[in-house]
PDB file of C-alpha atoms in Angstrom:
ATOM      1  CA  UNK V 190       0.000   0.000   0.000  1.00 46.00           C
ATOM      2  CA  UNK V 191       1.500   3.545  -0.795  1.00 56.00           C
ATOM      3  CA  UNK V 192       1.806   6.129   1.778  1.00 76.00           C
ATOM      4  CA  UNK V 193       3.189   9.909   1.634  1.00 79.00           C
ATOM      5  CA  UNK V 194       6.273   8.751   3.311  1.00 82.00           C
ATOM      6  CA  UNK V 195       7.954   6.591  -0.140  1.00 85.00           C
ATOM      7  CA  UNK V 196       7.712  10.397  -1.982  1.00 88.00           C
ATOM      8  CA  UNK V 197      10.916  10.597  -0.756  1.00 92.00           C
ATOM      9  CA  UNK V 198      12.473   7.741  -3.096  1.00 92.00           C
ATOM     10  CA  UNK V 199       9.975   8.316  -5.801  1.00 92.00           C
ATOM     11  CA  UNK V 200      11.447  12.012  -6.056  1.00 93.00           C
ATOM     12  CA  UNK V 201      15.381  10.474  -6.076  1.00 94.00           C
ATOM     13  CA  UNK V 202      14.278   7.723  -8.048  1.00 94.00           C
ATOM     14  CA  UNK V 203      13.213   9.979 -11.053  1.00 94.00           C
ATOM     15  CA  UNK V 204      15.824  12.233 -10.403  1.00 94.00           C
ATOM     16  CA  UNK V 205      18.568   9.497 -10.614  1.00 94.00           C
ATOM     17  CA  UNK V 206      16.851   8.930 -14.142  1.00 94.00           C
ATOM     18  CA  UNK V 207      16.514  12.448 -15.640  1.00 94.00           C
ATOM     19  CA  UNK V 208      20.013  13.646 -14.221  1.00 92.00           C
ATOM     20  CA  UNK V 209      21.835  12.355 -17.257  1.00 91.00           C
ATOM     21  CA  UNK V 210      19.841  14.170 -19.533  1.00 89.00           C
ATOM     22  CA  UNK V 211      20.230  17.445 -18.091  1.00 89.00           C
ATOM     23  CA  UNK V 212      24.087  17.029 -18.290  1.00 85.00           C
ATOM     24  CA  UNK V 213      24.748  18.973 -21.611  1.00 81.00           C
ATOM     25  CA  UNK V 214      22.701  22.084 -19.455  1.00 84.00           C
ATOM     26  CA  UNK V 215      24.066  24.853 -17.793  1.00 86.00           C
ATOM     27  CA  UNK V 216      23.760  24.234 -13.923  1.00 86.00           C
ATOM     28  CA  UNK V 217      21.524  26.772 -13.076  1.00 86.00           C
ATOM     29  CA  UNK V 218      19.045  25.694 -16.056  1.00 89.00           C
ATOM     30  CA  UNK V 219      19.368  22.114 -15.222  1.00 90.00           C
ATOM     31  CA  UNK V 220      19.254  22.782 -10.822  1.00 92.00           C
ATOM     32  CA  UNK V 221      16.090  25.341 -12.028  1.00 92.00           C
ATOM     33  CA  UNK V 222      14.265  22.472 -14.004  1.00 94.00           C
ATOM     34  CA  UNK V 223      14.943  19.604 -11.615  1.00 94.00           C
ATOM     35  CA  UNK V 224      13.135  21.549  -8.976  1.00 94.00           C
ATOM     36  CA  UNK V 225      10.406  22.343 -10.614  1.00 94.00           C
ATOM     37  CA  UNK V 226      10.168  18.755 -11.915  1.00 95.00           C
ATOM     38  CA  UNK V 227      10.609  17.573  -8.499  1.00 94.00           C
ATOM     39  CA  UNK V 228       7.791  19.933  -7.245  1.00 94.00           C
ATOM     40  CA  UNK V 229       4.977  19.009  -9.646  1.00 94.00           C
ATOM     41  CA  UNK V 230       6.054  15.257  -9.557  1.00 95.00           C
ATOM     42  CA  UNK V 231       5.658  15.788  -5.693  1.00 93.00           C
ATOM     43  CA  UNK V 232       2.364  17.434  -5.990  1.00 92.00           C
ATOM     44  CA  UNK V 233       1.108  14.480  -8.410  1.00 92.00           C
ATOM     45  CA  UNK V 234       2.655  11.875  -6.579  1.00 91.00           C
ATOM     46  CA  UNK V 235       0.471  13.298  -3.251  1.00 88.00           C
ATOM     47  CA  UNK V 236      -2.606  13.042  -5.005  1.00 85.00           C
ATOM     48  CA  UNK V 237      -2.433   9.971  -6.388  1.00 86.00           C
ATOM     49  CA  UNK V 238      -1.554   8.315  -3.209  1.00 84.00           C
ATOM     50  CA  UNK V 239      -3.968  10.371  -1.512  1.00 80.00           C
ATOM     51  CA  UNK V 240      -6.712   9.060  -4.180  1.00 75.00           C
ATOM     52  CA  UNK V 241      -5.384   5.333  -4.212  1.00 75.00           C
ATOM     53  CA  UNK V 242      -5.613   5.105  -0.674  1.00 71.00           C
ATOM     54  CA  UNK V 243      -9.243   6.398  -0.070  1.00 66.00           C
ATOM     55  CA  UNK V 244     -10.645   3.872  -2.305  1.00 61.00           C
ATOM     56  CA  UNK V 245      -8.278   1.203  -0.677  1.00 55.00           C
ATOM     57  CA  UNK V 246      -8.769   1.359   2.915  1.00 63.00           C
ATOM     58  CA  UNK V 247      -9.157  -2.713   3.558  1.00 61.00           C
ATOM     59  CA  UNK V 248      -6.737  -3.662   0.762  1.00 65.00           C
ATOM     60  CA  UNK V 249      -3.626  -2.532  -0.925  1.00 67.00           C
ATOM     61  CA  UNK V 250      -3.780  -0.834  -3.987  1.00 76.00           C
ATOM     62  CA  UNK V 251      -0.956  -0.460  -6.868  1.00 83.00           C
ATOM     63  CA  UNK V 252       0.224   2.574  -8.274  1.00 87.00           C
ATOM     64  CA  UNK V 253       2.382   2.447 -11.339  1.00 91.00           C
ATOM     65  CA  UNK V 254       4.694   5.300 -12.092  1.00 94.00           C
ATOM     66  CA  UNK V 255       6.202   4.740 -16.213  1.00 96.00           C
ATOM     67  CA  UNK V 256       8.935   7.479 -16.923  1.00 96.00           C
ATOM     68  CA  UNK V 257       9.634   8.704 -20.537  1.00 96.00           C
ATOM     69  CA  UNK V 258      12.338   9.981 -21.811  1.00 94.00           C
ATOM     70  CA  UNK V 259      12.265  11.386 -25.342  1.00 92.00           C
ATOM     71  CA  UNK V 260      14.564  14.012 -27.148  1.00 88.00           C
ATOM     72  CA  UNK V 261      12.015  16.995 -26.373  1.00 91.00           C
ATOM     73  CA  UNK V 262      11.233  16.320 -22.630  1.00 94.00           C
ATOM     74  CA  UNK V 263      10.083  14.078 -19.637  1.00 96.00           C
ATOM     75  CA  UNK V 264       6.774  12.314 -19.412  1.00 97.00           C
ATOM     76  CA  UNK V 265       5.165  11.015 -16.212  1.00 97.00           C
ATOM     77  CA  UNK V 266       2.424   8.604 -16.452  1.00 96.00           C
ATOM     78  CA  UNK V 267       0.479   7.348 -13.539  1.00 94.00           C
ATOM     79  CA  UNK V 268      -1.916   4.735 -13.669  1.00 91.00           C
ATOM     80  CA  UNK V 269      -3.396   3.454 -10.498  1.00 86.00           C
ATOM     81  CA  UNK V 270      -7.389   1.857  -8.811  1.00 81.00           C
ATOM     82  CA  UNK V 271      -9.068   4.888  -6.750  1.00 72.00           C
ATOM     83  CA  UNK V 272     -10.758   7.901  -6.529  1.00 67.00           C
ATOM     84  CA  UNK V 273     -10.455  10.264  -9.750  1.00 66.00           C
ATOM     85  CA  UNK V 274      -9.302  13.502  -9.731  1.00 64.00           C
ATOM     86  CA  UNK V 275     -12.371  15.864 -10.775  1.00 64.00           C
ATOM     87  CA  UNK V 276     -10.295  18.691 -12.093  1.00 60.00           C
ATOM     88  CA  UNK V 277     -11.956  21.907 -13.394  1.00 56.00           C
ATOM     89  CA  UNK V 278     -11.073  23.093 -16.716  1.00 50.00           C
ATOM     90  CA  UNK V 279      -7.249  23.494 -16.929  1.00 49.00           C
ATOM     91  CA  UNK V 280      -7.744  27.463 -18.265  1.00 49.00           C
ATOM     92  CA  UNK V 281     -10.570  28.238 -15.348  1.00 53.00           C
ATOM     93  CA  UNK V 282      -8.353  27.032 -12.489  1.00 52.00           C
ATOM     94  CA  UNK V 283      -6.101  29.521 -10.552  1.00 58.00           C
ATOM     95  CA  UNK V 284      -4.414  29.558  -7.485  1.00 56.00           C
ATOM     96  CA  UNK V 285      -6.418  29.932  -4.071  1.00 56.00           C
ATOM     97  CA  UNK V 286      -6.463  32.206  -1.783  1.00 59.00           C
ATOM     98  CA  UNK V 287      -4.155  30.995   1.144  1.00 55.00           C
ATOM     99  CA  UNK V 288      -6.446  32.244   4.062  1.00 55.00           C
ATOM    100  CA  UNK V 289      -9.010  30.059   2.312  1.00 52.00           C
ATOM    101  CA  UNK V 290      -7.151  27.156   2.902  1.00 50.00           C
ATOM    102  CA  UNK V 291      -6.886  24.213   4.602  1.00 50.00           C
ATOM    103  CA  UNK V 292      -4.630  21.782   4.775  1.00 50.00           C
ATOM    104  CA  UNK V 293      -4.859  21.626   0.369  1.00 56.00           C
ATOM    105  CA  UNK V 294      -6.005  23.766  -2.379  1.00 61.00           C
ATOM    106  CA  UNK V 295      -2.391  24.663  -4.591  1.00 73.00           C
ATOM    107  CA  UNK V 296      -1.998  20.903  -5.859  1.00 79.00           C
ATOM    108  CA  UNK V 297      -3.616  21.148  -8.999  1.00 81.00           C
ATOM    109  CA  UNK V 298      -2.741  24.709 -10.054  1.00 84.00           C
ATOM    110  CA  UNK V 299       1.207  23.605  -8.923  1.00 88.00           C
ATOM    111  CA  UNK V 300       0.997  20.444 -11.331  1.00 90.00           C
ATOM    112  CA  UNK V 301      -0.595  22.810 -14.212  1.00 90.00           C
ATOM    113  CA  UNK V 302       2.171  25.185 -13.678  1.00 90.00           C
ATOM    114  CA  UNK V 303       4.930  22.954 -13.984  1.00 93.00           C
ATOM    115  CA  UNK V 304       3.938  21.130 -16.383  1.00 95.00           C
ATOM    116  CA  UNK V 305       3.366  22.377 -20.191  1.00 95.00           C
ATOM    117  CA  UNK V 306       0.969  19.593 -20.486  1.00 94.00           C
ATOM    118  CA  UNK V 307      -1.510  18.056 -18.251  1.00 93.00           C
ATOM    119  CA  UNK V 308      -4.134  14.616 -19.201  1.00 92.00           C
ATOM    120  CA  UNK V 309      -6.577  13.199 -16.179  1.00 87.00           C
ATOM    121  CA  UNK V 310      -8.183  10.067 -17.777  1.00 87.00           C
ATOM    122  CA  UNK V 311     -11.002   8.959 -14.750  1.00 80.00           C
ATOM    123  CA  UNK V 312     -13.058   7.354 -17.386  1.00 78.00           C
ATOM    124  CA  UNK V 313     -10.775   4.180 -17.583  1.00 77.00           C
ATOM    125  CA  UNK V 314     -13.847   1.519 -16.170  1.00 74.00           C
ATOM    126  CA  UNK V 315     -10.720   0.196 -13.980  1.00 75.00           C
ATOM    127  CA  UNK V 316      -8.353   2.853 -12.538  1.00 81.00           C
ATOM    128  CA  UNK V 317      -7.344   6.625 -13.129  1.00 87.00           C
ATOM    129  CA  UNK V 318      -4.262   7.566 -15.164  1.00 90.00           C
ATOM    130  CA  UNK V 319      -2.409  11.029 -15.406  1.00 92.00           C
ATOM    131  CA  UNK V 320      -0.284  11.982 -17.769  1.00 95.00           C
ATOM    132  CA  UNK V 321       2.357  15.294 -17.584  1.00 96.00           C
ATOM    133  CA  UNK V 322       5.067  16.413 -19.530  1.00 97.00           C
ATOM    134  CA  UNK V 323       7.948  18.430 -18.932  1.00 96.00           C
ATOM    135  CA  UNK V 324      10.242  19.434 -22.382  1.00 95.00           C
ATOM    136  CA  UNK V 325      14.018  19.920 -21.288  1.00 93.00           C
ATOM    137  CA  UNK V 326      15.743  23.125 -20.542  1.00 91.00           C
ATOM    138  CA  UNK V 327      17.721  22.717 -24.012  1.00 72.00           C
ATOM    139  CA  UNK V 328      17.723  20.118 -26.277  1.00 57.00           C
ATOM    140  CA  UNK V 329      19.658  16.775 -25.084  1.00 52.00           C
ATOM    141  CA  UNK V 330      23.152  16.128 -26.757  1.00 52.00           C
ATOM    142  CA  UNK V 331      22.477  12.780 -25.703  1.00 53.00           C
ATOM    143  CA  UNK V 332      21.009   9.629 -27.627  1.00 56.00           C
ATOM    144  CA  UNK V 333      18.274   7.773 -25.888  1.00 56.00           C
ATOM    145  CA  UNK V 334      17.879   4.631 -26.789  1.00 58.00           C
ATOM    146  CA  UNK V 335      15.302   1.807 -26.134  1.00 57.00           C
ATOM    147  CA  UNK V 336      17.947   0.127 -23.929  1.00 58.00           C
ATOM    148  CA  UNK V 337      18.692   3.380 -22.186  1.00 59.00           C
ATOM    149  CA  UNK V 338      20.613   6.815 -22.522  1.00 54.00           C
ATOM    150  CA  UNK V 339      24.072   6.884 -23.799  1.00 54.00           C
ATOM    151  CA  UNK V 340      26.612   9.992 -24.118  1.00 49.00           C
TER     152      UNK V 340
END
């Protein structure tokens, strides 16, 4: 069963992945996109467990994370059994007032942010997916292959 406290290893674990593509950037550029990265992948990575876990209070519940890497950018794709997300339109949301908050409230508007694309498909009859997608700070000067990335 996922909890909030593995977004510690999924953050390093993606980060381990992207780092080599962000090698041929200048360190600012590539520091300044990892964090950003690392903050909407946080953000998404809250609410799915947070959704996953509601609908799986008497019995674990996957959650499958697939990583992309493609010569224009990074794509996240979640897939997991649980609540959906009921987002708004993506151009009518903006950020909350924070004395109008609780404990939530910036999630979505973070991951929108980020993110130059954003796909919630809750219609899947047996799970919810999300789909985001990042493009690099500069093109790679790397070759990704199917078997991996190479210098």
């Amino acid at each position: 069963k996922a909890e909030m406290q593995v977004l510690p290893d999924i953050r390093a674990w993606v980060e381990d992945i992207v780092s080599p593509c962000l090698s041929h950037c200048e360190e600012a550029s590539s520091v300044h996109w990892k964090q950003h990265m690392t903050l909407g992948l946080s953000e998404t990575a809250s609410n799915v467990i947070g959704h996953a876990c509601l609908t799986a209070q008497t019995h674990a519940t996957p959650i499958h994370l697939l990583v992309i890497l493609d010569r224009h950018g990074l794509w996240l794709e979640w897939h997991y059994q649980g609540q959906a997300f009921k987002p708004a339109e993506r151009e009518s949301r903006t950020l909350p007032e924070p004395d109008l908050l609780a404990q939530s409230g910036y999630g979505l508007s973070i991951i929108d942010a980020v993110f130059e694309h954003v796909h919630y498909f809750t219609g899947i009859p047996h799970g919810q997916s999300i789909v985001t997608y990042k493009p690099w700070p500069q093109e790679p000067s790397i070759h990704i292959h199917p078997t991996g990335v190479t210098p």
